[in-house]
CSV table of C-alpha atoms in Angstrom, one decimal:
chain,number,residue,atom,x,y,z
Y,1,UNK,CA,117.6,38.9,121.7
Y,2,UNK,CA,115.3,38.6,118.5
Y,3,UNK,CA,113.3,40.6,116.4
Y,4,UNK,CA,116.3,41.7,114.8
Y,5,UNK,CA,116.3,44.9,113.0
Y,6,UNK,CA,119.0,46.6,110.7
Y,7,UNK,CA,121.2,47.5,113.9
Y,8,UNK,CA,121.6,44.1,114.7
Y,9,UNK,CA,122.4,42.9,111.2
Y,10,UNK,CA,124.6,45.9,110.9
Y,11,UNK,CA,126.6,44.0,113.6
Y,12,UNK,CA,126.9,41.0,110.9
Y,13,UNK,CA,128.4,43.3,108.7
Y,14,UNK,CA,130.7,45.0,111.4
Y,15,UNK,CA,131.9,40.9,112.2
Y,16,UNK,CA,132.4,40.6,108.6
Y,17,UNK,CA,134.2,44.3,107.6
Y,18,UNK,CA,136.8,42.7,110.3
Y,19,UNK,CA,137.7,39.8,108.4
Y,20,UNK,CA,136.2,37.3,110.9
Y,21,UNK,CA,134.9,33.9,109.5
Y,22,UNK,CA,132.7,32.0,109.9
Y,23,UNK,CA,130.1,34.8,111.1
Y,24,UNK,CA,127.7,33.3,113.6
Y,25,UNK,CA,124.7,35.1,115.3
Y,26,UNK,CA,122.9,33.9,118.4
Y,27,UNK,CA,119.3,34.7,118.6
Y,28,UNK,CA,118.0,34.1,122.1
Y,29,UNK,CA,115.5,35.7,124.2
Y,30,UNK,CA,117.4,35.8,127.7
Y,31,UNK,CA,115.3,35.3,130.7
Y,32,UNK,CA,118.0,36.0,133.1
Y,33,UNK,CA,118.2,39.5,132.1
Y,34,UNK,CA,115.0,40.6,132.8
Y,35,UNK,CA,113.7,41.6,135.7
Y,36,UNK,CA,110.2,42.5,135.1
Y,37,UNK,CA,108.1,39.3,134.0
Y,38,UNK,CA,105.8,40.8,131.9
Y,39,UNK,CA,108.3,42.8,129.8
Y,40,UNK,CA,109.6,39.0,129.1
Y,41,UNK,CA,105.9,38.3,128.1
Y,42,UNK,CA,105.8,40.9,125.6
Y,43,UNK,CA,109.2,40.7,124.3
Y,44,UNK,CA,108.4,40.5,120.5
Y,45,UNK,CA,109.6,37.1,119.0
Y,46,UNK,CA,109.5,36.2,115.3
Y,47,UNK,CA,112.4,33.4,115.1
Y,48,UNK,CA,112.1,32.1,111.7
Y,49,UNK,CA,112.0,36.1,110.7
Y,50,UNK,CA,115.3,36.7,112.5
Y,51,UNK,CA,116.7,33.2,111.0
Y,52,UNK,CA,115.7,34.5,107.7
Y,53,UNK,CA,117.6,38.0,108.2
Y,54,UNK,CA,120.6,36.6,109.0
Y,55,UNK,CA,121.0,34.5,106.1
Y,56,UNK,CA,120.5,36.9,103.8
Y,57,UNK,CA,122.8,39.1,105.4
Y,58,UNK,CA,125.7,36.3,105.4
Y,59,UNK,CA,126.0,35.0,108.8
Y,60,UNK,CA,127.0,31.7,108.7
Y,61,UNK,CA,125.8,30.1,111.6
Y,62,UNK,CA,122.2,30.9,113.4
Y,63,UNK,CA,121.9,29.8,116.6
Y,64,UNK,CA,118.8,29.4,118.5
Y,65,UNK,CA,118.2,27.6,121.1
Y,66,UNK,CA,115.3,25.6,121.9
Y,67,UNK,CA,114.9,26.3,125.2
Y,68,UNK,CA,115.9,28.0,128.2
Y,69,UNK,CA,117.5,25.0,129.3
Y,70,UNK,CA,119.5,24.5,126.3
Y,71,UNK,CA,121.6,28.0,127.6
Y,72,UNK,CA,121.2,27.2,131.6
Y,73,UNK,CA,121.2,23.0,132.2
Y,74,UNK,CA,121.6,24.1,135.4
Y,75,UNK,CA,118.2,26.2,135.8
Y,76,UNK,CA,117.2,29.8,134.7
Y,77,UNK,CA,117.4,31.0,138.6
Y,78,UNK,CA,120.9,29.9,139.1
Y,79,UNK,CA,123.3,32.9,140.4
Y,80,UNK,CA,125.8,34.6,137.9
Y,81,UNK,CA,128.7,32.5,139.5
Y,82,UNK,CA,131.5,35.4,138.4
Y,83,UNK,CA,131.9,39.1,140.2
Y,84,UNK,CA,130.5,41.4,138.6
Y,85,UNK,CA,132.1,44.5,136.7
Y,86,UNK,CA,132.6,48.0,138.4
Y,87,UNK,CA,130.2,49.6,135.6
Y,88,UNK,CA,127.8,46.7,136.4
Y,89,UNK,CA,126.8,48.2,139.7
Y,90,UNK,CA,128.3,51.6,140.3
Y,91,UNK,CA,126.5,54.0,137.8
Y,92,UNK,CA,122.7,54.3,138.8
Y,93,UNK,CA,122.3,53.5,135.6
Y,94,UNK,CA,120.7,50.6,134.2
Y,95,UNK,CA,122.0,48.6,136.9
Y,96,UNK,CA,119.9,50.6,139.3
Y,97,UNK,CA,116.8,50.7,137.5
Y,98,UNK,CA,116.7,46.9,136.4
Y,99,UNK,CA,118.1,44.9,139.4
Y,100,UNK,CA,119.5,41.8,138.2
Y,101,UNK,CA,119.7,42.7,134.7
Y,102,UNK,CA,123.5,42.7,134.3
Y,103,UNK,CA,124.1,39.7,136.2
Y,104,UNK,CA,121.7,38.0,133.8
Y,105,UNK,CA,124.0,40.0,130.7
Y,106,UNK,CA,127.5,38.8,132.2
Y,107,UNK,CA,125.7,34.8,132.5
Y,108,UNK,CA,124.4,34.8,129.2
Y,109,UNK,CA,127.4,36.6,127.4
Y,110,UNK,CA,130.0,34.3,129.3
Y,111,UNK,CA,128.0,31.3,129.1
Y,112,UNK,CA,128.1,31.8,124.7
Y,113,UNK,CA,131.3,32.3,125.2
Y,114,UNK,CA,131.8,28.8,126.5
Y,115,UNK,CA,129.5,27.3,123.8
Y,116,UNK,CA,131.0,29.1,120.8
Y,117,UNK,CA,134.6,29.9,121.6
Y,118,UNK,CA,134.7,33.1,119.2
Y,119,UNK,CA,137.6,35.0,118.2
Y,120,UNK,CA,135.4,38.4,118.6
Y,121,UNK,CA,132.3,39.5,118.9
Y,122,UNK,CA,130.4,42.6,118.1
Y,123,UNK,CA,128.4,44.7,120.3
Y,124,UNK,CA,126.5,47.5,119.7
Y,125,UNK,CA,126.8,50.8,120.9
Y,126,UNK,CA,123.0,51.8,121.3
Y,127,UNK,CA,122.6,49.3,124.8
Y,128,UNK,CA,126.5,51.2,125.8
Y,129,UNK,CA,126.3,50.3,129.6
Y,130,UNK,CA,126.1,46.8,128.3
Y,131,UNK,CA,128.8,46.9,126.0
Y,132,UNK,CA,131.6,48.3,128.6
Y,133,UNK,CA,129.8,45.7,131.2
Y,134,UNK,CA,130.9,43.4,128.3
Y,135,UNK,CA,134.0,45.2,127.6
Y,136,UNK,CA,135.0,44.6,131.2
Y,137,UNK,CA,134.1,41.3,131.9
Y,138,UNK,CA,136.1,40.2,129.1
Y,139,UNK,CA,138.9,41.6,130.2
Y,140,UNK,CA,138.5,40.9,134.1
Y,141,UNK,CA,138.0,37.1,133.3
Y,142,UNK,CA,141.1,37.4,130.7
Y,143,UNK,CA,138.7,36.3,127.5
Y,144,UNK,CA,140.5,35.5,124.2
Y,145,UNK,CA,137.6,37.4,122.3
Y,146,UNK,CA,138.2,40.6,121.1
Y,147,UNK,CA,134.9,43.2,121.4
Y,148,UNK,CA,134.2,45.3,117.8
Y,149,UNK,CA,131.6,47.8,118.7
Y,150,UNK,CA,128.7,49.0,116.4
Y,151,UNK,CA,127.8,52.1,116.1
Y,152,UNK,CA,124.1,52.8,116.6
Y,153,UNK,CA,121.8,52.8,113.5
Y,154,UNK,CA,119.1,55.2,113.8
Y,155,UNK,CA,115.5,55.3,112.3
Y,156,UNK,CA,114.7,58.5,109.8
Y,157,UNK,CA,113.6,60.5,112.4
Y,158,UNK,CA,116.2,60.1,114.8
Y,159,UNK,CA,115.0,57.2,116.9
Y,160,UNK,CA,117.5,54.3,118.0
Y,161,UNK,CA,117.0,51.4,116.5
Y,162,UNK,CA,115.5,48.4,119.0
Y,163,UNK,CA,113.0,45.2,119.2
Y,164,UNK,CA,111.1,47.6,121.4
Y,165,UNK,CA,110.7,50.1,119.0
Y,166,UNK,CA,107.5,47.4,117.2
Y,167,UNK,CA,105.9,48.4,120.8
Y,168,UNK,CA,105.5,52.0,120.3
Y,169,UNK,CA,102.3,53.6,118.2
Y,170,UNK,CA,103.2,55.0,114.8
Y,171,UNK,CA,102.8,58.4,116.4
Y,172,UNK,CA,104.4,57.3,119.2
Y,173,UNK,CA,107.7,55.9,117.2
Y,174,UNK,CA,107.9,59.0,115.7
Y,175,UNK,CA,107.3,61.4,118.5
Y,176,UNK,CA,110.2,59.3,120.3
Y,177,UNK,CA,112.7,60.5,117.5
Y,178,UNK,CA,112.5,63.9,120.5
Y,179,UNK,CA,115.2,61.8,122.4
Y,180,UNK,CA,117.8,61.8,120.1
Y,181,UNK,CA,116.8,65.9,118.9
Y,182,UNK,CA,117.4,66.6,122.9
Y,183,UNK,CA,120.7,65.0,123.2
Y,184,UNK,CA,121.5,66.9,120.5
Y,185,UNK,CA,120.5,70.1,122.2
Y,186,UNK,CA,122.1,68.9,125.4
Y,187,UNK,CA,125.8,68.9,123.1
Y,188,UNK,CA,125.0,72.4,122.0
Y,189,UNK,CA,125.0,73.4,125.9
Y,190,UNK,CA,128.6,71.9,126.6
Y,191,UNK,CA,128.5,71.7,130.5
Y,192,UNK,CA,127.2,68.4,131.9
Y,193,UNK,CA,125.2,69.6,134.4
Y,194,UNK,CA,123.3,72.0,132.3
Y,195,UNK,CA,123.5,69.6,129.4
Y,196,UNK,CA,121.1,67.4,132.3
Y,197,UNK,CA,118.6,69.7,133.0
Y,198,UNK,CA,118.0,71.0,129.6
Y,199,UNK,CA,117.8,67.6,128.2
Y,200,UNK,CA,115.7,66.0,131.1
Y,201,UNK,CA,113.2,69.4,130.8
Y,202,UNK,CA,112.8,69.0,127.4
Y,203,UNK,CA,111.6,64.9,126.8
Y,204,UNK,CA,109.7,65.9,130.2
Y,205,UNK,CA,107.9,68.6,128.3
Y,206,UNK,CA,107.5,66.5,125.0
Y,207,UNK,CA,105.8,64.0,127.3
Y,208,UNK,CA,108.1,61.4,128.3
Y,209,UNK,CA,108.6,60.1,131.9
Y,210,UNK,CA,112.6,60.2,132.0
Y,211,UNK,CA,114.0,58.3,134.2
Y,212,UNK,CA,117.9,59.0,133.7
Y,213,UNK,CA,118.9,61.6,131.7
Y,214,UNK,CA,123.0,62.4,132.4
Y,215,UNK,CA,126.3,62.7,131.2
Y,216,UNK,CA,128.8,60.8,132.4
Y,217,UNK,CA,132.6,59.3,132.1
Y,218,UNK,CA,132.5,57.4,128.6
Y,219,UNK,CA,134.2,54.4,130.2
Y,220,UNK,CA,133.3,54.1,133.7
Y,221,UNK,CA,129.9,55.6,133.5
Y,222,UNK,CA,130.8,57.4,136.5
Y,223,UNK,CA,130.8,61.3,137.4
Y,224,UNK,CA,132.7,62.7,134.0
Y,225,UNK,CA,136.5,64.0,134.9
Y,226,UNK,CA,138.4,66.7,133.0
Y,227,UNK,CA,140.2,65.3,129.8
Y,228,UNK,CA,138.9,62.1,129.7
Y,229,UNK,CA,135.5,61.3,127.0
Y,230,UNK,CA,131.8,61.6,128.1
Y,231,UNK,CA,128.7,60.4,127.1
Y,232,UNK,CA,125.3,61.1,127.3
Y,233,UNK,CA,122.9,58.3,128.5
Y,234,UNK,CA,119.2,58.3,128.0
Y,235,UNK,CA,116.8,56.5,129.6
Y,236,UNK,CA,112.8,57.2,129.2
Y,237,UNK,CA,109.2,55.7,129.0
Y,238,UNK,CA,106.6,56.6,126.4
Y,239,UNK,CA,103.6,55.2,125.7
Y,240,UNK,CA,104.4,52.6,128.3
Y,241,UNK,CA,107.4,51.6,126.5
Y,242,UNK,CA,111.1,52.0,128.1
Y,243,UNK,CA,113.5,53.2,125.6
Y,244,UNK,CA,117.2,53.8,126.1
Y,245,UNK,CA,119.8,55.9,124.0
Y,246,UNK,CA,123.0,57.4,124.2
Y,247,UNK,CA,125.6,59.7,122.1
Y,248,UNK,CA,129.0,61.2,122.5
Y,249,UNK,CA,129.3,64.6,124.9
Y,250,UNK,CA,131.6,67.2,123.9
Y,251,UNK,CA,133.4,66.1,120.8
């Protein structure tokens, strides 16, 4: 959505690594996605920046739209028009805490699909409710384009890399690196629900107002099940900013 930063261009790589060509990137600040308006207000934007980036990284095509319009001719406010996927709206995850926000993922992501017709496209692991919601989608609406996922590229001090992150204080950017150091901690425990409360306690403790902090099935986001992957997912506010992470569980 802009203001890229070396996760995103890592995706370019990923694309390229796969033997896809030509590489294109889509720059586009989604309104539909948001459901807060002034996080849409403050959603840093530095187009010719993120043009810039790309290029030197070797995409091949930049695509930014002019407007809003350009995405949606039929209006911002117009409904997703396909069902949305299972780990769209059963986790109490994202899809809880931002209403709307993964019908506005499925219209936008479906809706470049249409315009670009790729082969594949990479997603990154950091946003991972979004990336199975994309996983799924492509797969419930039978999609020729293949999802490569990125792994997520982490600043020195351990915090996830994101557009958000140019909100945060210097203190506070590094101070948010505790995120990553309690999931950490949280894999050292081994069982889920203790792996929850020590993890919650401690960004509580370090300051942050958590708002999710659980381990869950890798796939479904749903309560984990014996034998099958987990994840821990991260969700938390400091300094007024609302940052999200995630890592494996028990591997």
């Amino acid at each position: 959505m802009g203001a890229l930063h070396e996760g995103h261009l890592s995706l370019i790589d990923r694309a390229r690594e796969s033997g896809y060509a030509p590489v294109m990137v889509s720059v586009f600040v989604n309104p539909a996605q948001f459901n807060d308006p002034e996080d849409l207000r403050r959603y840093p934007r530095d187009p010719e920046r993120d043009a810039a980036m790309c290029g030197e990284r070797g995409a091949d095509v930049v695509y930014i739209p002019g407007s809003a319009e350009d995405v949606y001719p039929e209006g911002v406010d117009a409904p997703f028009s396909g069902a949305l996927p299972p780990v769209a709206t059963q986790p109490g995850l994202e899809d809880a805490y931002r209403p709307g926000h993964f019908a506005g993922v499925c219209r936008v992501g479906t809706r470049l699909f249409e315009l670009a017709r790729p082969a594949a496209a990479t997603f990154g692991e950091k946003d991972w409710q979004q990336y199975q919601t994309a996983r799924q989608l492509i797969a419930a609406e039978r999609l020729p384009v293949q999802i490569i996922p990125g792994p997520t590229v982490r600043e020195p001090h351990g915090l996830a890399m994101s557009s958000r992150n140019e909100l945060l204080s210097k203190d506070g950017r590094a101070h948010a690196g505790q995120i990553k150091a309690a999931m950490d901690a949280a894999n050292e425990v081994g069982h889920p629900a203790t792996a929850e409360r020590l993890g919650r306690d401690r960004l509580q403790d370090a300051g942050f107002d958590v708002e999710y902090f659980v381990v869950r099935d890798a796939e479904t986001l749903l309560a984990p099940e014996p034998g099958r992957a987990m994840r821990v997912l991260v969700a938390a506010v400091l300094e007024g900013i609302r940052l999200i992470d995630n890592d494996t569980f028990g591997d």
